[in-house]
JSON list of C-alpha atoms in Angstrom, two decimals:
[
{"chain": "A", "resi": 1, "resn": "LYS", "atom": "CA", "xyz": [-178.22, 143.72, 16.26]},
{"chain": "A", "resi": 2, "resn": "ILE", "atom": "CA", "xyz": [-175.49, 143.28, 13.88]},
{"chain": "A", "resi": 3, "resn": "ILE", "atom": "CA", "xyz": [-172.55, 141.76, 15.33]},
{"chain": "A", "resi": 4, "resn": "GLY", "atom": "CA", "xyz": [-169.31, 142.17, 13.11]},
{"chain": "A", "resi": 5, "resn": "GLY", "atom": "CA", "xyz": [-171.03, 144.22, 10.67]},
{"chain": "A", "resi": 6, "resn": "THR", "atom": "CA", "xyz": [-169.47, 147.48, 9.17]},
{"chain": "A", "resi": 7, "resn": "ASN", "atom": "CA", "xyz": [-170.20, 150.63, 10.98]},
{"chain": "A", "resi": 8, "resn": "PHE", "atom": "CA", "xyz": [-172.65, 152.27, 8.98]},
{"chain": "A", "resi": 9, "resn": "TYR", "atom": "CA", "xyz": [-170.33, 155.86, 8.17]},
{"chain": "A", "resi": 10, "resn": "SER", "atom": "CA", "xyz": [-167.49, 153.52, 7.41]},
{"chain": "A", "resi": 11, "resn": "ARG", "atom": "CA", "xyz": [-169.27, 151.90, 4.52]},
{"chain": "A", "resi": 12, "resn": "LYS", "atom": "CA", "xyz": [-167.72, 152.66, 0.98]},
{"chain": "A", "resi": 13, "resn": "GLU", "atom": "CA", "xyz": [-171.00, 153.97, -0.31]},
{"chain": "A", "resi": 14, "resn": "VAL", "atom": "CA", "xyz": [-171.86, 156.28, 2.44]},
{"chain": "A", "resi": 15, "resn": "LYS", "atom": "CA", "xyz": [-168.50, 157.85, 2.23]},
{"chain": "A", "resi": 16, "resn": "ASP", "atom": "CA", "xyz": [-168.91, 158.07, -1.90]},
{"chain": "A", "resi": 17, "resn": "ILE", "atom": "CA", "xyz": [-172.37, 159.75, -1.35]},
{"chain": "A", "resi": 18, "resn": "VAL", "atom": "CA", "xyz": [-170.74, 161.92, 1.77]},
{"chain": "A", "resi": 19, "resn": "SER", "atom": "CA", "xyz": [-168.17, 162.96, -0.73]},
{"chain": "A", "resi": 20, "resn": "TYR", "atom": "CA", "xyz": [-170.53, 163.80, -3.32]},
{"chain": "A", "resi": 21, "resn": "LEU", "atom": "CA", "xyz": [-172.71, 166.30, -1.03]},
{"chain": "A", "resi": 22, "resn": "LYS", "atom": "CA", "xyz": [-169.17, 167.83, -0.12]},
{"chain": "A", "resi": 23, "resn": "VAL", "atom": "CA", "xyz": [-168.54, 168.17, -3.46]},
{"chain": "A", "resi": 24, "resn": "VAL", "atom": "CA", "xyz": [-171.93, 170.13, -4.03]},
{"chain": "A", "resi": 25, "resn": "GLY", "atom": "CA", "xyz": [-171.34, 172.17, -0.95]},
{"chain": "A", "resi": 26, "resn": "ASN", "atom": "CA", "xyz": [-167.86, 173.17, -1.56]},
{"chain": "A", "resi": 27, "resn": "PRO", "atom": "CA", "xyz": [-166.47, 172.78, -5.07]},
{"chain": "A", "resi": 28, "resn": "TYR", "atom": "CA", "xyz": [-162.89, 173.24, -3.63]},
{"chain": "A", "resi": 29, "resn": "ASP", "atom": "CA", "xyz": [-162.58, 169.84, -1.97]},
{"chain": "A", "resi": 30, "resn": "ASP", "atom": "CA", "xyz": [-160.62, 167.99, -3.96]},
{"chain": "A", "resi": 31, "resn": "MET", "atom": "CA", "xyz": [-160.05, 165.19, -1.89]},
{"chain": "A", "resi": 32, "resn": "ALA", "atom": "CA", "xyz": [-163.68, 164.61, -2.34]},
{"chain": "A", "resi": 33, "resn": "ILE", "atom": "CA", "xyz": [-163.83, 165.26, -5.94]},
{"chain": "A", "resi": 34, "resn": "THR", "atom": "CA", "xyz": [-161.02, 162.92, -6.45]},
{"chain": "A", "resi": 35, "resn": "ARG", "atom": "CA", "xyz": [-162.51, 160.40, -4.44]},
{"chain": "A", "resi": 36, "resn": "ILE", "atom": "CA", "xyz": [-165.84, 160.10, -6.39]},
{"chain": "A", "resi": 37, "resn": "ILE", "atom": "CA", "xyz": [-164.12, 161.00, -9.69]},
{"chain": "A", "resi": 38, "resn": "ASN", "atom": "CA", "xyz": [-164.77, 157.35, -11.14]},
{"chain": "A", "resi": 39, "resn": "VAL", "atom": "CA", "xyz": [-167.87, 156.51, -9.02]},
{"chain": "A", "resi": 40, "resn": "PRO", "atom": "CA", "xyz": [-169.45, 155.10, -10.84]},
{"chain": "A", "resi": 41, "resn": "LYS", "atom": "CA", "xyz": [-166.71, 153.87, -13.06]},
{"chain": "A", "resi": 42, "resn": "ARG", "atom": "CA", "xyz": [-166.32, 156.42, -15.97]},
{"chain": "A", "resi": 43, "resn": "GLY", "atom": "CA", "xyz": [-162.93, 155.25, -17.24]},
{"chain": "A", "resi": 44, "resn": "ILE", "atom": "CA", "xyz": [-160.81, 158.33, -15.57]},
{"chain": "A", "resi": 45, "resn": "GLY", "atom": "CA", "xyz": [-157.95, 156.65, -14.20]},
{"chain": "A", "resi": 46, "resn": "ALA", "atom": "CA", "xyz": [-155.01, 157.69, -11.91]},
{"chain": "A", "resi": 47, "resn": "THR", "atom": "CA", "xyz": [-152.88, 159.31, -14.95]},
{"chain": "A", "resi": 48, "resn": "THR", "atom": "CA", "xyz": [-155.52, 161.61, -16.31]},
{"chain": "A", "resi": 49, "resn": "ILE", "atom": "CA", "xyz": [-156.12, 162.56, -12.28]},
{"chain": "A", "resi": 50, "resn": "ASN", "atom": "CA", "xyz": [-152.58, 162.90, -12.05]},
{"chain": "A", "resi": 51, "resn": "ARG", "atom": "CA", "xyz": [-152.14, 165.30, -15.14]},
{"chain": "A", "resi": 52, "resn": "ILE", "atom": "CA", "xyz": [-155.24, 167.36, -13.90]},
{"chain": "A", "resi": 53, "resn": "SER", "atom": "CA", "xyz": [-153.96, 167.54, -10.51]},
{"chain": "A", "resi": 54, "resn": "ASP", "atom": "CA", "xyz": [-150.50, 168.81, -11.97]},
{"chain": "A", "resi": 55, "resn": "TYR", "atom": "CA", "xyz": [-152.14, 171.03, -14.29]},
{"chain": "A", "resi": 56, "resn": "ALA", "atom": "CA", "xyz": [-154.22, 172.82, -11.65]},
{"chain": "A", "resi": 57, "resn": "TYR", "atom": "CA", "xyz": [-151.14, 173.16, -9.36]},
{"chain": "A", "resi": 58, "resn": "GLU", "atom": "CA", "xyz": [-148.73, 174.51, -12.16]},
{"chain": "A", "resi": 59, "resn": "ASN", "atom": "CA", "xyz": [-151.58, 177.20, -13.15]},
{"chain": "A", "resi": 60, "resn": "ASN", "atom": "CA", "xyz": [-152.73, 177.90, -9.58]},
{"chain": "A", "resi": 61, "resn": "MET", "atom": "CA", "xyz": [-156.30, 176.84, -10.05]},
{"chain": "A", "resi": 62, "resn": "THR", "atom": "CA", "xyz": [-158.47, 174.27, -8.10]},
{"chain": "A", "resi": 63, "resn": "PHE", "atom": "CA", "xyz": [-158.71, 170.84, -9.37]},
{"chain": "A", "resi": 64, "resn": "ARG", "atom": "CA", "xyz": [-162.42, 171.18, -10.16]},
{"chain": "A", "resi": 65, "resn": "GLU", "atom": "CA", "xyz": [-161.39, 174.38, -12.25]},
{"chain": "A", "resi": 66, "resn": "ALA", "atom": "CA", "xyz": [-158.75, 172.57, -14.36]},
{"chain": "A", "resi": 67, "resn": "MET", "atom": "CA", "xyz": [-161.54, 169.75, -14.79]},
{"chain": "A", "resi": 68, "resn": "GLY", "atom": "CA", "xyz": [-164.08, 172.27, -16.48]},
{"chain": "A", "resi": 69, "resn": "ILE", "atom": "CA", "xyz": [-161.13, 173.17, -18.92]},
{"chain": "A", "resi": 70, "resn": "ALA", "atom": "CA", "xyz": [-160.04, 169.58, -19.58]},
{"chain": "A", "resi": 71, "resn": "ASP", "atom": "CA", "xyz": [-160.06, 169.75, -23.29]},
{"chain": "A", "resi": 72, "resn": "GLU", "atom": "CA", "xyz": [-157.36, 172.40, -22.95]},
{"chain": "A", "resi": 73, "resn": "ILE", "atom": "CA", "xyz": [-155.14, 170.25, -20.89]},
{"chain": "A", "resi": 74, "resn": "THR", "atom": "CA", "xyz": [-152.69, 169.17, -23.68]},
{"chain": "A", "resi": 75, "resn": "SER", "atom": "CA", "xyz": [-151.17, 166.19, -21.61]},
{"chain": "A", "resi": 76, "resn": "LEU", "atom": "CA", "xyz": [-154.82, 164.54, -21.57]},
{"chain": "A", "resi": 77, "resn": "SER", "atom": "CA", "xyz": [-156.18, 162.60, -24.56]},
{"chain": "A", "resi": 78, "resn": "LYS", "atom": "CA", "xyz": [-159.32, 163.85, -26.12]},
{"chain": "A", "resi": 79, "resn": "GLY", "atom": "CA", "xyz": [-161.12, 160.78, -24.69]},
{"chain": "A", "resi": 80, "resn": "ALA", "atom": "CA", "xyz": [-160.04, 161.25, -21.12]},
{"chain": "A", "resi": 81, "resn": "ALA", "atom": "CA", "xyz": [-160.54, 165.12, -21.42]},
{"chain": "A", "resi": 82, "resn": "THR", "atom": "CA", "xyz": [-164.47, 164.05, -22.80]},
{"chain": "A", "resi": 83, "resn": "LYS", "atom": "CA", "xyz": [-164.72, 161.90, -19.83]},
{"chain": "A", "resi": 84, "resn": "VAL", "atom": "CA", "xyz": [-163.57, 164.59, -17.22]},
{"chain": "A", "resi": 85, "resn": "LEU", "atom": "CA", "xyz": [-165.49, 167.07, -18.81]},
{"chain": "A", "resi": 86, "resn": "LYS", "atom": "CA", "xyz": [-168.93, 165.19, -18.66]},
{"chain": "A", "resi": 87, "resn": "PHE", "atom": "CA", "xyz": [-168.27, 164.42, -15.32]},
{"chain": "A", "resi": 88, "resn": "PHE", "atom": "CA", "xyz": [-167.48, 168.12, -14.38]},
{"chain": "A", "resi": 89, "resn": "LYS", "atom": "CA", "xyz": [-170.91, 168.84, -16.33]},
{"chain": "A", "resi": 90, "resn": "TYR", "atom": "CA", "xyz": [-172.57, 166.48, -13.75]},
{"chain": "A", "resi": 91, "resn": "LEU", "atom": "CA", "xyz": [-171.42, 168.03, -10.83]},
{"chain": "A", "resi": 92, "resn": "GLU", "atom": "CA", "xyz": [-172.30, 171.21, -12.05]},
{"chain": "A", "resi": 93, "resn": "ASP", "atom": "CA", "xyz": [-175.77, 169.90, -12.89]},
{"chain": "A", "resi": 94, "resn": "LEU", "atom": "CA", "xyz": [-175.89, 168.55, -9.06]},
{"chain": "A", "resi": 95, "resn": "THR", "atom": "CA", "xyz": [-174.78, 171.80, -7.61]},
{"chain": "A", "resi": 96, "resn": "GLU", "atom": "CA", "xyz": [-177.57, 173.58, -9.36]},
{"chain": "A", "resi": 97, "resn": "PHE", "atom": "CA", "xyz": [-180.29, 170.64, -8.63]},
{"chain": "A", "resi": 98, "resn": "SER", "atom": "CA", "xyz": [-179.28, 171.24, -4.94]},
{"chain": "A", "resi": 99, "resn": "ARG", "atom": "CA", "xyz": [-180.17, 174.88, -5.01]},
{"chain": "A", "resi": 100, "resn": "THR", "atom": "CA", "xyz": [-184.04, 174.30, -5.71]},
{"chain": "A", "resi": 101, "resn": "SER", "atom": "CA", "xyz": [-184.10, 170.60, -3.71]},
{"chain": "A", "resi": 102, "resn": "LEU", "atom": "CA", "xyz": [-183.97, 169.35, -0.04]},
{"chain": "A", "resi": 103, "resn": "VAL", "atom": "CA", "xyz": [-181.01, 167.50, 0.98]},
{"chain": "A", "resi": 104, "resn": "SER", "atom": "CA", "xyz": [-183.09, 164.20, 1.13]},
{"chain": "A", "resi": 105, "resn": "GLU", "atom": "CA", "xyz": [-183.82, 164.76, -2.70]},
{"chain": "A", "resi": 106, "resn": "LEU", "atom": "CA", "xyz": [-180.26, 165.39, -3.70]},
{"chain": "A", "resi": 107, "resn": "ILE", "atom": "CA", "xyz": [-179.09, 162.24, -1.62]},
{"chain": "A", "resi": 108, "resn": "GLU", "atom": "CA", "xyz": [-181.69, 160.28, -3.56]},
{"chain": "A", "resi": 109, "resn": "LYS", "atom": "CA", "xyz": [-180.59, 161.85, -6.58]},
{"chain": "A", "resi": 110, "resn": "ILE", "atom": "CA", "xyz": [-176.90, 161.12, -5.92]},
{"chain": "A", "resi": 111, "resn": "ILE", "atom": "CA", "xyz": [-178.03, 157.48, -5.11]},
{"chain": "A", "resi": 112, "resn": "GLU", "atom": "CA", "xyz": [-180.10, 156.64, -8.04]},
{"chain": "A", "resi": 113, "resn": "ASP", "atom": "CA", "xyz": [-177.13, 158.67, -10.43]},
{"chain": "A", "resi": 114, "resn": "THR", "atom": "CA", "xyz": [-174.55, 156.47, -9.32]},
{"chain": "A", "resi": 115, "resn": "GLU", "atom": "CA", "xyz": [-176.18, 153.18, -9.38]},
{"chain": "A", "resi": 116, "resn": "TYR", "atom": "CA", "xyz": [-176.01, 152.56, -5.49]},
{"chain": "A", "resi": 117, "resn": "VAL", "atom": "CA", "xyz": [-179.33, 151.70, -5.42]},
{"chain": "A", "resi": 118, "resn": "ASP", "atom": "CA", "xyz": [-179.10, 148.14, -6.17]},
{"chain": "A", "resi": 119, "resn": "ALA", "atom": "CA", "xyz": [-176.14, 147.46, -3.84]},
{"chain": "A", "resi": 120, "resn": "ILE", "atom": "CA", "xyz": [-178.36, 149.40, -1.06]},
{"chain": "A", "resi": 121, "resn": "LYS", "atom": "CA", "xyz": [-181.44, 147.54, -1.75]},
{"chain": "A", "resi": 122, "resn": "GLU", "atom": "CA", "xyz": [-179.29, 144.28, -1.21]},
{"chain": "A", "resi": 123, "resn": "ASP", "atom": "CA", "xyz": [-178.32, 145.90, 2.33]},
{"chain": "A", "resi": 124, "resn": "ILE", "atom": "CA", "xyz": [-181.58, 146.73, 3.34]},
{"chain": "A", "resi": 125, "resn": "GLU", "atom": "CA", "xyz": [-182.92, 143.31, 2.11]},
{"chain": "A", "resi": 126, "resn": "TRP", "atom": "CA", "xyz": [-180.03, 141.51, 4.21]},
{"chain": "A", "resi": 127, "resn": "LEU", "atom": "CA", "xyz": [-181.03, 143.74, 7.11]},
{"chain": "A", "resi": 128, "resn": "GLY", "atom": "CA", "xyz": [-184.74, 142.51, 7.14]},
{"chain": "A", "resi": 129, "resn": "PHE", "atom": "CA", "xyz": [-186.05, 145.64, 5.75]},
{"chain": "A", "resi": 130, "resn": "LYS", "atom": "CA", "xyz": [-188.67, 145.34, 2.86]},
{"chain": "A", "resi": 131, "resn": "TRP", "atom": "CA", "xyz": [-187.59, 147.21, -0.18]},
{"chain": "A", "resi": 132, "resn": "GLU", "atom": "CA", "xyz": [-190.27, 149.46, -1.40]},
{"chain": "A", "resi": 133, "resn": "ASN", "atom": "CA", "xyz": [-188.20, 151.89, -3.46]},
{"chain": "A", "resi": 134, "resn": "GLU", "atom": "CA", "xyz": [-188.95, 154.43, -0.62]},
{"chain": "A", "resi": 135, "resn": "PHE", "atom": "CA", "xyz": [-186.20, 156.29, 0.68]},
{"chain": "A", "resi": 136, "resn": "TYR", "atom": "CA", "xyz": [-187.30, 156.66, 3.90]},
{"chain": "A", "resi": 137, "resn": "ALA", "atom": "CA", "xyz": [-188.44, 153.24, 4.39]},
{"chain": "A", "resi": 138, "resn": "SER", "atom": "CA", "xyz": [-185.58, 151.84, 6.35]},
{"chain": "A", "resi": 139, "resn": "ASP", "atom": "CA", "xyz": [-183.48, 152.73, 9.12]},
{"chain": "A", "resi": 140, "resn": "TYR", "atom": "CA", "xyz": [-180.60, 153.00, 6.45]},
{"chain": "A", "resi": 141, "resn": "PHE", "atom": "CA", "xyz": [-181.56, 155.99, 5.01]},
{"chain": "A", "resi": 142, "resn": "GLN", "atom": "CA", "xyz": [-182.56, 157.79, 8.27]},
{"chain": "A", "resi": 143, "resn": "GLN", "atom": "CA", "xyz": [-179.12, 157.23, 9.31]},
{"chain": "A", "resi": 144, "resn": "LEU", "atom": "CA", "xyz": [-177.99, 159.21, 5.87]},
{"chain": "A", "resi": 145, "resn": "TRP", "atom": "CA", "xyz": [-180.46, 161.48, 6.32]},
{"chain": "A", "resi": 146, "resn": "ASP", "atom": "CA", "xyz": [-179.30, 162.18, 9.78]},
{"chain": "A", "resi": 147, "resn": "PHE", "atom": "CA", "xyz": [-175.71, 162.36, 8.83]},
{"chain": "A", "resi": 148, "resn": "ALA", "atom": "CA", "xyz": [-176.47, 164.81, 6.31]},
{"chain": "A", "resi": 149, "resn": "ILE", "atom": "CA", "xyz": [-178.06, 166.75, 9.01]},
{"chain": "A", "resi": 150, "resn": "ASP", "atom": "CA", "xyz": [-175.23, 166.75, 11.34]},
{"chain": "A", "resi": 151, "resn": "LEU", "atom": "CA", "xyz": [-172.79, 167.93, 8.43]},
{"chain": "A", "resi": 152, "resn": "ILE", "atom": "CA", "xyz": [-174.88, 170.95, 7.99]},
{"chain": "A", "resi": 153, "resn": "LYS", "atom": "CA", "xyz": [-174.96, 171.56, 11.75]},
{"chain": "A", "resi": 154, "resn": "GLU", "atom": "CA", "xyz": [-171.45, 171.11, 11.99]},
{"chain": "A", "resi": 155, "resn": "GLY", "atom": "CA", "xyz": [-170.78, 173.79, 8.94]},
{"chain": "A", "resi": 156, "resn": "LYS", "atom": "CA", "xyz": [-169.09, 170.69, 7.11]},
{"chain": "A", "resi": 157, "resn": "ALA", "atom": "CA", "xyz": [-172.02, 170.93, 4.31]},
{"chain": "A", "resi": 158, "resn": "TYR", "atom": "CA", "xyz": [-172.94, 173.95, 3.02]},
{"chain": "A", "resi": 159, "resn": "ILE", "atom": "CA", "xyz": [-176.53, 174.73, 1.52]},
{"chain": "A", "resi": 160, "resn": "ASP", "atom": "CA", "xyz": [-178.57, 177.95, 1.06]},
{"chain": "A", "resi": 161, "resn": "GLU", "atom": "CA", "xyz": [-179.53, 179.82, 4.71]},
{"chain": "A", "resi": 162, "resn": "GLN", "atom": "CA", "xyz": [-183.01, 179.62, 4.59]},
{"chain": "A", "resi": 163, "resn": "LYS", "atom": "CA", "xyz": [-182.88, 175.94, 3.03]},
{"chain": "A", "resi": 164, "resn": "GLN", "atom": "CA", "xyz": [-180.80, 175.25, 6.19]},
{"chain": "A", "resi": 165, "resn": "GLU", "atom": "CA", "xyz": [-183.39, 176.82, 8.74]},
{"chain": "A", "resi": 166, "resn": "ASP", "atom": "CA", "xyz": [-186.14, 175.14, 7.04]},
{"chain": "A", "resi": 167, "resn": "ILE", "atom": "CA", "xyz": [-184.57, 171.72, 7.07]},
{"chain": "A", "resi": 168, "resn": "LEU", "atom": "CA", "xyz": [-183.28, 172.17, 10.64]},
{"chain": "A", "resi": 169, "resn": "ALA", "atom": "CA", "xyz": [-186.51, 173.34, 11.80]},
{"chain": "A", "resi": 170, "resn": "GLN", "atom": "CA", "xyz": [-188.16, 170.20, 10.07]},
{"chain": "A", "resi": 171, "resn": "LYS", "atom": "CA", "xyz": [-185.68, 168.17, 11.73]},
{"chain": "A", "resi": 172, "resn": "GLY", "atom": "CA", "xyz": [-186.42, 169.48, 14.98]}
]
């Protein structure tokens, strides 16, 4: 038992990973997108985010839709637009990956892509678990998996219906 430890679901990296899952399942979740737009650091600052948000509002579109045409937003520098478009493409690729992958594989990819592996490895070792680069080797990832299942059951994460049935049957 850990005394004074941070609640698992209150940890920044867990909230970030959950935000990635939310964005994959619901591309219109602007709050989740703005949470992860610079995780890991991509050099996309508050000014850029505000300009995209303003453009989206003025043109009656979602934040994500505006990101997809960042190079057309005249208030953004070319460098900022390039960074935003790269992140937009990553989200599109991640969404495509999710269509043919298990939730556990999606979580693993997000963790690897966001470079949270090193931070999580340190946490796992601090908790006394041996790190063997297996995503089910620790209670840490089991908790994250369980949380993803709960999101699916509660209708807060959306995936292909057949895949959802398979995952829920697998989980029991």
